[in-house]
Coordinates of C-alpha atoms in Angstrom, one line a residue:
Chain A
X51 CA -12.2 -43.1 -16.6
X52 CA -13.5 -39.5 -16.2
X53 CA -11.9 -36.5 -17.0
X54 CA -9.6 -35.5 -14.1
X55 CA -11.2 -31.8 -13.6
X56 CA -12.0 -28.8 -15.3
X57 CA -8.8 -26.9 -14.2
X58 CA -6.5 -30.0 -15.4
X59 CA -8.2 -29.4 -18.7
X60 CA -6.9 -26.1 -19.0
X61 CA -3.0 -27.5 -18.5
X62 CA -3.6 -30.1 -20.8
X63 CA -4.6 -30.5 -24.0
X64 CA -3.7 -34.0 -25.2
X65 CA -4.6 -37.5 -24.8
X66 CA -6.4 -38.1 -21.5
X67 CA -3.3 -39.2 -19.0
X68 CA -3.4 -40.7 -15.8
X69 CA -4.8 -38.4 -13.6
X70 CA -1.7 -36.8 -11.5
X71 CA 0.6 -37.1 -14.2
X72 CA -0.9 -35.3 -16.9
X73 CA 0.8 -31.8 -16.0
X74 CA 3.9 -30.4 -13.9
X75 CA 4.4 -27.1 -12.4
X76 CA 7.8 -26.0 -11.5
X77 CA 8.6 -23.2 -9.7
X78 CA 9.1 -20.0 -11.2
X79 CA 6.4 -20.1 -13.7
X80 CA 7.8 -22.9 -16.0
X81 CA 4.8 -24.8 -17.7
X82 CA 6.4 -27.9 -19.6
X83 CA 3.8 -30.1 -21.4
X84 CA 4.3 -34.0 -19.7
X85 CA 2.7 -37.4 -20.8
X86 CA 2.5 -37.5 -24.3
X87 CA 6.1 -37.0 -24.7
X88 CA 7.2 -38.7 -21.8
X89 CA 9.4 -41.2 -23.3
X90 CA 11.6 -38.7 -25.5
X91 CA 11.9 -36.3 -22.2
X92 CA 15.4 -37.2 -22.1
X93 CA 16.0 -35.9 -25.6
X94 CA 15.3 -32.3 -25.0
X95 CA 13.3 -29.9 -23.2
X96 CA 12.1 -26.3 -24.2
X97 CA 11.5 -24.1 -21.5
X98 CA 9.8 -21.0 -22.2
X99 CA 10.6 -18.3 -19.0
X100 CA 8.3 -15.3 -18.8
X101 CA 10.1 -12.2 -16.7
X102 CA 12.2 -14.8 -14.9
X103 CA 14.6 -12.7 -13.4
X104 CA 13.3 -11.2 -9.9
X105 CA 16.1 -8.7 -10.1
X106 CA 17.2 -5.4 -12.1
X107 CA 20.7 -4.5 -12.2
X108 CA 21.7 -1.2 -12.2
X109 CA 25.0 1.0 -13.5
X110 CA 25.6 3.9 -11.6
X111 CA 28.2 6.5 -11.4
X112 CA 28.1 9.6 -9.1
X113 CA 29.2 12.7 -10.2
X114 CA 30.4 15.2 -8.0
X115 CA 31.4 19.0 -8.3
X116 CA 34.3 18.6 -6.1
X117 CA 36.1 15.7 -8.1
X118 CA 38.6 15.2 -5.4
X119 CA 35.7 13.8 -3.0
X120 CA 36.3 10.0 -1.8
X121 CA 32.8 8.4 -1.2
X122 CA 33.6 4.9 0.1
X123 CA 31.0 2.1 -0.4
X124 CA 29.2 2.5 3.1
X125 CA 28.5 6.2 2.2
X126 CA 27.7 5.7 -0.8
X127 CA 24.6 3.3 0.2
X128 CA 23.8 5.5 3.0
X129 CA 23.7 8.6 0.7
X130 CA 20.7 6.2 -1.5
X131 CA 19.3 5.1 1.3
X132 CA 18.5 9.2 2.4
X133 CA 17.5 9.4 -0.9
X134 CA 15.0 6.7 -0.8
X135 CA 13.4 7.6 2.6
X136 CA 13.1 11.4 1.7
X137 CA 11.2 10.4 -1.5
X138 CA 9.1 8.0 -0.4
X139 CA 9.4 7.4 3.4
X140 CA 9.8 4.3 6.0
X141 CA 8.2 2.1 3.6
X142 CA 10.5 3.2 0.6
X143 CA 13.7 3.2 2.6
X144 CA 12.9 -0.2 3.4
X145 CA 14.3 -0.9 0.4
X146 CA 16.5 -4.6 -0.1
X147 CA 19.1 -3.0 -2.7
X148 CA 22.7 -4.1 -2.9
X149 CA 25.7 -2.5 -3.8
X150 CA 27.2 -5.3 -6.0
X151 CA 30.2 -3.9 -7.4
X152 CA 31.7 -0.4 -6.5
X153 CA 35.1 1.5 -7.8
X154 CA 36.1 4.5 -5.5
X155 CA 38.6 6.3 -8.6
X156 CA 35.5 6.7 -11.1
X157 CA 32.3 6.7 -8.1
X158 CA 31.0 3.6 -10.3
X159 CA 28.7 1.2 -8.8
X160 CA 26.7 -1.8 -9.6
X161 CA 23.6 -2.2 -7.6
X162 CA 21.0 -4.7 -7.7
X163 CA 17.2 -4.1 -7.4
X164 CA 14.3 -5.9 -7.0
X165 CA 12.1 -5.5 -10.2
X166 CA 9.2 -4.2 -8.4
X167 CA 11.5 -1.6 -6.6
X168 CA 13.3 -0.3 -10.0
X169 CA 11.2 2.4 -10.7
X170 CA 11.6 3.6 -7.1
X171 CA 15.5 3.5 -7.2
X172 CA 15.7 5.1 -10.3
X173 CA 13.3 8.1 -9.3
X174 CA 14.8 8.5 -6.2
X175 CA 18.8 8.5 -7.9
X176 CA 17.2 10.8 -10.1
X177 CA 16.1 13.3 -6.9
X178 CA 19.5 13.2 -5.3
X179 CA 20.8 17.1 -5.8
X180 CA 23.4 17.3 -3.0
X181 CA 25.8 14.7 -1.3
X182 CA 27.1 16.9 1.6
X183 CA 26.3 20.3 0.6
X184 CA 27.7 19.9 -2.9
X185 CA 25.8 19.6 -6.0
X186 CA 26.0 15.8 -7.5
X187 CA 24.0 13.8 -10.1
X188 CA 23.6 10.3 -10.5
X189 CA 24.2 9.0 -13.8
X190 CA 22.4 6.4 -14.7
X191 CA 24.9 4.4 -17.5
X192 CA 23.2 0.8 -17.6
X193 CA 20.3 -0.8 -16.8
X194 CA 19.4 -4.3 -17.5
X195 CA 17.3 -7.8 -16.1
X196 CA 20.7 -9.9 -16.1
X197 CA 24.2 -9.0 -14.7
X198 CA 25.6 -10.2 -18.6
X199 CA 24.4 -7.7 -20.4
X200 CA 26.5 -4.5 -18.3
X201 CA 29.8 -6.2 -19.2
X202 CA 29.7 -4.6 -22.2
X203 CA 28.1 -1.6 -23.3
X204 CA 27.4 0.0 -27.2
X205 CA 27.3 3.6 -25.6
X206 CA 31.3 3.5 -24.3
X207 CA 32.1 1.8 -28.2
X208 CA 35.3 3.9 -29.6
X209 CA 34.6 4.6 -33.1
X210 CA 37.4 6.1 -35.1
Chain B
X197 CA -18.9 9.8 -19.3
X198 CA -15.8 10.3 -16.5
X199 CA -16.0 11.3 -13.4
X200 CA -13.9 12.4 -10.3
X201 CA -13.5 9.1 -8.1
X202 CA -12.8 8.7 -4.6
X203 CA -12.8 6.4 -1.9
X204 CA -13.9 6.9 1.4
X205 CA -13.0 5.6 4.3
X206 CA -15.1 5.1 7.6
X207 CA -12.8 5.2 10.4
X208 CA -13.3 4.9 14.3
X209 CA -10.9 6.9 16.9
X210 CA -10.5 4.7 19.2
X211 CA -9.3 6.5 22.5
X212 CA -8.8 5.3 26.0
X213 CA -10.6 8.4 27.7
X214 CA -13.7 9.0 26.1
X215 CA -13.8 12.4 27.0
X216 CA -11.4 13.5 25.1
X217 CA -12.9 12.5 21.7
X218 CA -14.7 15.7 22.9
X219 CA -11.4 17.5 21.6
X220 CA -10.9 16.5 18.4
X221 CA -11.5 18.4 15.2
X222 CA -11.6 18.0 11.5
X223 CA -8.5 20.2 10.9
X224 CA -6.7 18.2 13.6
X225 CA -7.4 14.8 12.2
X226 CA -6.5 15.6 8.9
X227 CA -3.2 17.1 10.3
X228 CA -2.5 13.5 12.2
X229 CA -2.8 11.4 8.8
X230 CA -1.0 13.7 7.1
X231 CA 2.0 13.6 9.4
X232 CA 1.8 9.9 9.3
X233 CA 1.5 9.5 5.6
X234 CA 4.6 11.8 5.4
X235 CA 6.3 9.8 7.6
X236 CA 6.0 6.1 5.9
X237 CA 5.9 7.4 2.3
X238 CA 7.6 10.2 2.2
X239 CA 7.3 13.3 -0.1
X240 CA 5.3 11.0 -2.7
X241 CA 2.9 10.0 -0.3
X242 CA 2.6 13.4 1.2
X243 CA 2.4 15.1 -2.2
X244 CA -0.2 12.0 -3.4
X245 CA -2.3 13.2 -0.1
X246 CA -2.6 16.4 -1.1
X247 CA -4.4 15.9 -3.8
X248 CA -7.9 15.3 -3.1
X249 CA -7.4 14.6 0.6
X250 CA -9.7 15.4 2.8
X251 CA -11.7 14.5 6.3
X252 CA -15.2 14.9 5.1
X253 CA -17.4 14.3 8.6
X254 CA -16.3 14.0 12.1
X255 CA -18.4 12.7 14.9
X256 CA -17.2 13.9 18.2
X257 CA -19.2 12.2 20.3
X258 CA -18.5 8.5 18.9
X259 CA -15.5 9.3 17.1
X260 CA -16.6 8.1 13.6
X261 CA -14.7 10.0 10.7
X262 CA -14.8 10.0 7.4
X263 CA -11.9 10.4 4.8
X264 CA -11.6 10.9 1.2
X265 CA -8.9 9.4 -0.8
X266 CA -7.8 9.9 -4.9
X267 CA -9.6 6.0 -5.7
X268 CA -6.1 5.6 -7.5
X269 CA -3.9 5.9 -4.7
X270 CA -6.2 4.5 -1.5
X271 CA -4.0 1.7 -0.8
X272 CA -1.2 3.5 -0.4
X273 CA -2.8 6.3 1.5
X274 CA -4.9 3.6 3.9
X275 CA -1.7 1.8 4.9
X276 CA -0.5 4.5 6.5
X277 CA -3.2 4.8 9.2
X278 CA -2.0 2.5 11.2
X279 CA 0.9 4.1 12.2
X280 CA -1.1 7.1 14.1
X281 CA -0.6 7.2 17.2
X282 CA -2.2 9.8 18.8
X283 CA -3.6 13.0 17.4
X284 CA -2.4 16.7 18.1
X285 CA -5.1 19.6 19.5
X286 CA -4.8 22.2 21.1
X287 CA -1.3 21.7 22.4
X288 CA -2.6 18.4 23.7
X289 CA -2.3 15.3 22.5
X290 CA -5.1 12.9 22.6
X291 CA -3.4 8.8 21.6
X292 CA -5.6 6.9 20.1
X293 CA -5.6 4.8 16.6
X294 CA -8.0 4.7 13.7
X295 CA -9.8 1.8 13.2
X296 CA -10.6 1.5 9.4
X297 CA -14.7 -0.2 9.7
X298 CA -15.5 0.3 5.4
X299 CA -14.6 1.4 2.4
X300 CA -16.8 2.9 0.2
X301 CA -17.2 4.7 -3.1
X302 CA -19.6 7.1 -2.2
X303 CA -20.5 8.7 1.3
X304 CA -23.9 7.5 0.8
X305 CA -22.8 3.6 0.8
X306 CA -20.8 5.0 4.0
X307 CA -23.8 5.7 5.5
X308 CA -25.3 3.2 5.0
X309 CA -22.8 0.8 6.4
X310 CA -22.6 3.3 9.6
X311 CA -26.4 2.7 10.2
X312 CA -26.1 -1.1 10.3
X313 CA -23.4 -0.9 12.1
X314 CA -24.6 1.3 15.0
X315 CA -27.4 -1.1 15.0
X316 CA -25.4 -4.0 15.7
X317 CA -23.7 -1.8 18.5
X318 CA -26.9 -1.3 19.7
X319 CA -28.3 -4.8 19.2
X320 CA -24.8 -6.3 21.4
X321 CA -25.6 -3.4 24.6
X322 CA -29.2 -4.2 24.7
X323 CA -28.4 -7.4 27.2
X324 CA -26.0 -5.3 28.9
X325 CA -27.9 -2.9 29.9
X326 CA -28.4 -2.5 34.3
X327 CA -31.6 -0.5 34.5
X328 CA -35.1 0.0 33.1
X329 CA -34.2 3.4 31.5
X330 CA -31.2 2.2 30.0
X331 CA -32.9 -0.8 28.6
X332 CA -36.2 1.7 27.3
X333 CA -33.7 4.5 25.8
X334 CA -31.8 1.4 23.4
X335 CA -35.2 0.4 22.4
X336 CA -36.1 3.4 21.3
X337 CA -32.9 4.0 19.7
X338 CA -33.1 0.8 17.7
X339 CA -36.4 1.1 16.7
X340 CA -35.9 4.6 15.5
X341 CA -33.2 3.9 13.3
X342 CA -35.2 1.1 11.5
X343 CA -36.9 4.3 9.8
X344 CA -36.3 4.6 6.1
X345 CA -36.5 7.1 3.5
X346 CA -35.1 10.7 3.5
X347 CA -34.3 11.1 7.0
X348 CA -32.1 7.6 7.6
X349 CA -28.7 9.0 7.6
X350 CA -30.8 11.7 10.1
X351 CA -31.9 9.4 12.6
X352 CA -28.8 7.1 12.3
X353 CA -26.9 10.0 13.9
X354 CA -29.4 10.6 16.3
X355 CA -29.1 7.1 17.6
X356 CA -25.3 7.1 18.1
X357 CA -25.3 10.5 19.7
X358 CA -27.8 8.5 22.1
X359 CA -25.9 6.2 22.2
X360 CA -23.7 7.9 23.3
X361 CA -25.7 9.6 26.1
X362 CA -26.7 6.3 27.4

């Protein structure tokens, strides 16, 4: 039998399999060696993800010079969105964000980015100087590839 | 050794009226990409165009103009032309849309490009032409822009002002 193809050699380095069984792709770049092992698949499997997660999440909290300011969840996203389309137009207000999680009392939100898109929130948060003719700053608390990791946070530790 | 790198762009206006190509200027042009890059990228893209922005030739007559771009941030810059929709002179304004035709690295491979290409606009109106005249002025046009040497970007202007005389 011949070898399968040039670009099934670089998959597999092995034993020559049957041809359309010597590798599998799954989605989402996981690369998981097949054939050789095939009987002993149902023992275990090592995956090995590379920059899996398409999203960033993001901990927020607004700070305002008038404390006594309510900024529900709607203005709130508005007030980014301006942000975004100021800095970097149409194209950067087009922006698929999400306000996950949002407290009114402490102007804490969680919001959820697209990777590509995180550098563009981030500078743009940074840019906001007024929320209706009052100076305000974003603080950025938390920021992190996986929602697990902003559940707890070294910074807010009480040491005695 | 480094060097300063741009891109240029060859663009065509592409206008309904023709005469009103007549209109347009450099300062105008530049104005109308401007606006539009400050529109769909906001203060980034409008700061990133003032960088080493610039229109570098204008061709009235057949509306063929050239832009110069920061090579870093052309992509960004480029996908803003499509949103111009007309361009501001004179308290008039002329609509019409740019029509990117090459990017190049230097203005010379621009050139270049703009000489084959007029040919080819030549080559298509030959058949098309009604009378004798017509037919003897493209001709002449295309055979004088088969000249090489010095003088080729030269007489590749000449034949698209002709061209667009005939």
């Amino acid at each position: 039998m011949p070898f399968p193809s040039f670009r099934k050699a670089l998959w597999w380095s092995g034993p020559v399999a049957p041809a359309g069984r010597s590798w599998l792709l799954f989605y989402g770049g996981i690369r998981r060696m097949n054939g050789a092992k095939k009987s002993h698949e149902s023992d275990y499997q090592r995956v090995v993800l590379k920059n899996s997660s398409p999203y960033h999440y993001m901990k927020v909290s607004l700070e305002l010079e008038d404390e006594s300011t309510k900024v529900s969840a709607v203005e709130l996203k508005h007030f980014i969105i301006t942000g975004l389309k100021s800095l970097f137009g149409e194209v950067g207000a087009a922006l698929d964000f999400d306000v996950l999680k949002y407290s009114e009392d402490t102007r804490t939100a969680f919001l959820r980015v697209p990777s590509r898109g995180l550098v563009n929130l981030w500078s743009s948060l940074t840019l906001l100087g007024s929320y209706q003719s009052q100076a305000c700053a974003f603080r950025v608390l938390q920021v992190s590839s996986f929602l697990l990791p902003l559940t707890g946070n070294s910074r807010e530790l009480l040491l005695d | 050794m480094v060097r300063v790198k741009s891109r240029y762009l060859l663009c065509e206006v592409n206008v309904s009226n023709r005469s009103s190509l007549l209109h347009l200027d450099d300062r105008a042009v530049a104005a109308a990409v401007k606006a539009a890059v400050a529109r769909t990228h906001g203060d980034y893209g409008a700061a990133l165009c003032s960088i080493r922005f610039c229109v570098k030739y204008l061709n009235a007559h057949t509306g063929i103009v050239l832009l110069r771009f920061p090579k870093k941030f052309y992509r960004l810059l480029w996908s803003a032309l499509p949103f111009i929709t007309g361009i501001e002179t004179r308290g008039q304004k002329i609509p019409c849309f740019l029509n990117c035709l090459h990017v190049g690295g230097t203005i010379r491979t621009c050139q270049k490009f703009l000489i084959q290409y007029n040919k080819h606009q030549l080559h298509q109106m030959l058949p098309k032409c009604k009378n004798k005249e017509e037919k003897n002025e493209v001709r002449r046009a295309i055979l004088s822009c088969s000249l090489t040497g010095e003088k080729m970007g030269l007489k590749g202007e000449e034949s698209e002002e002709e061209r667009a005389n005939t």
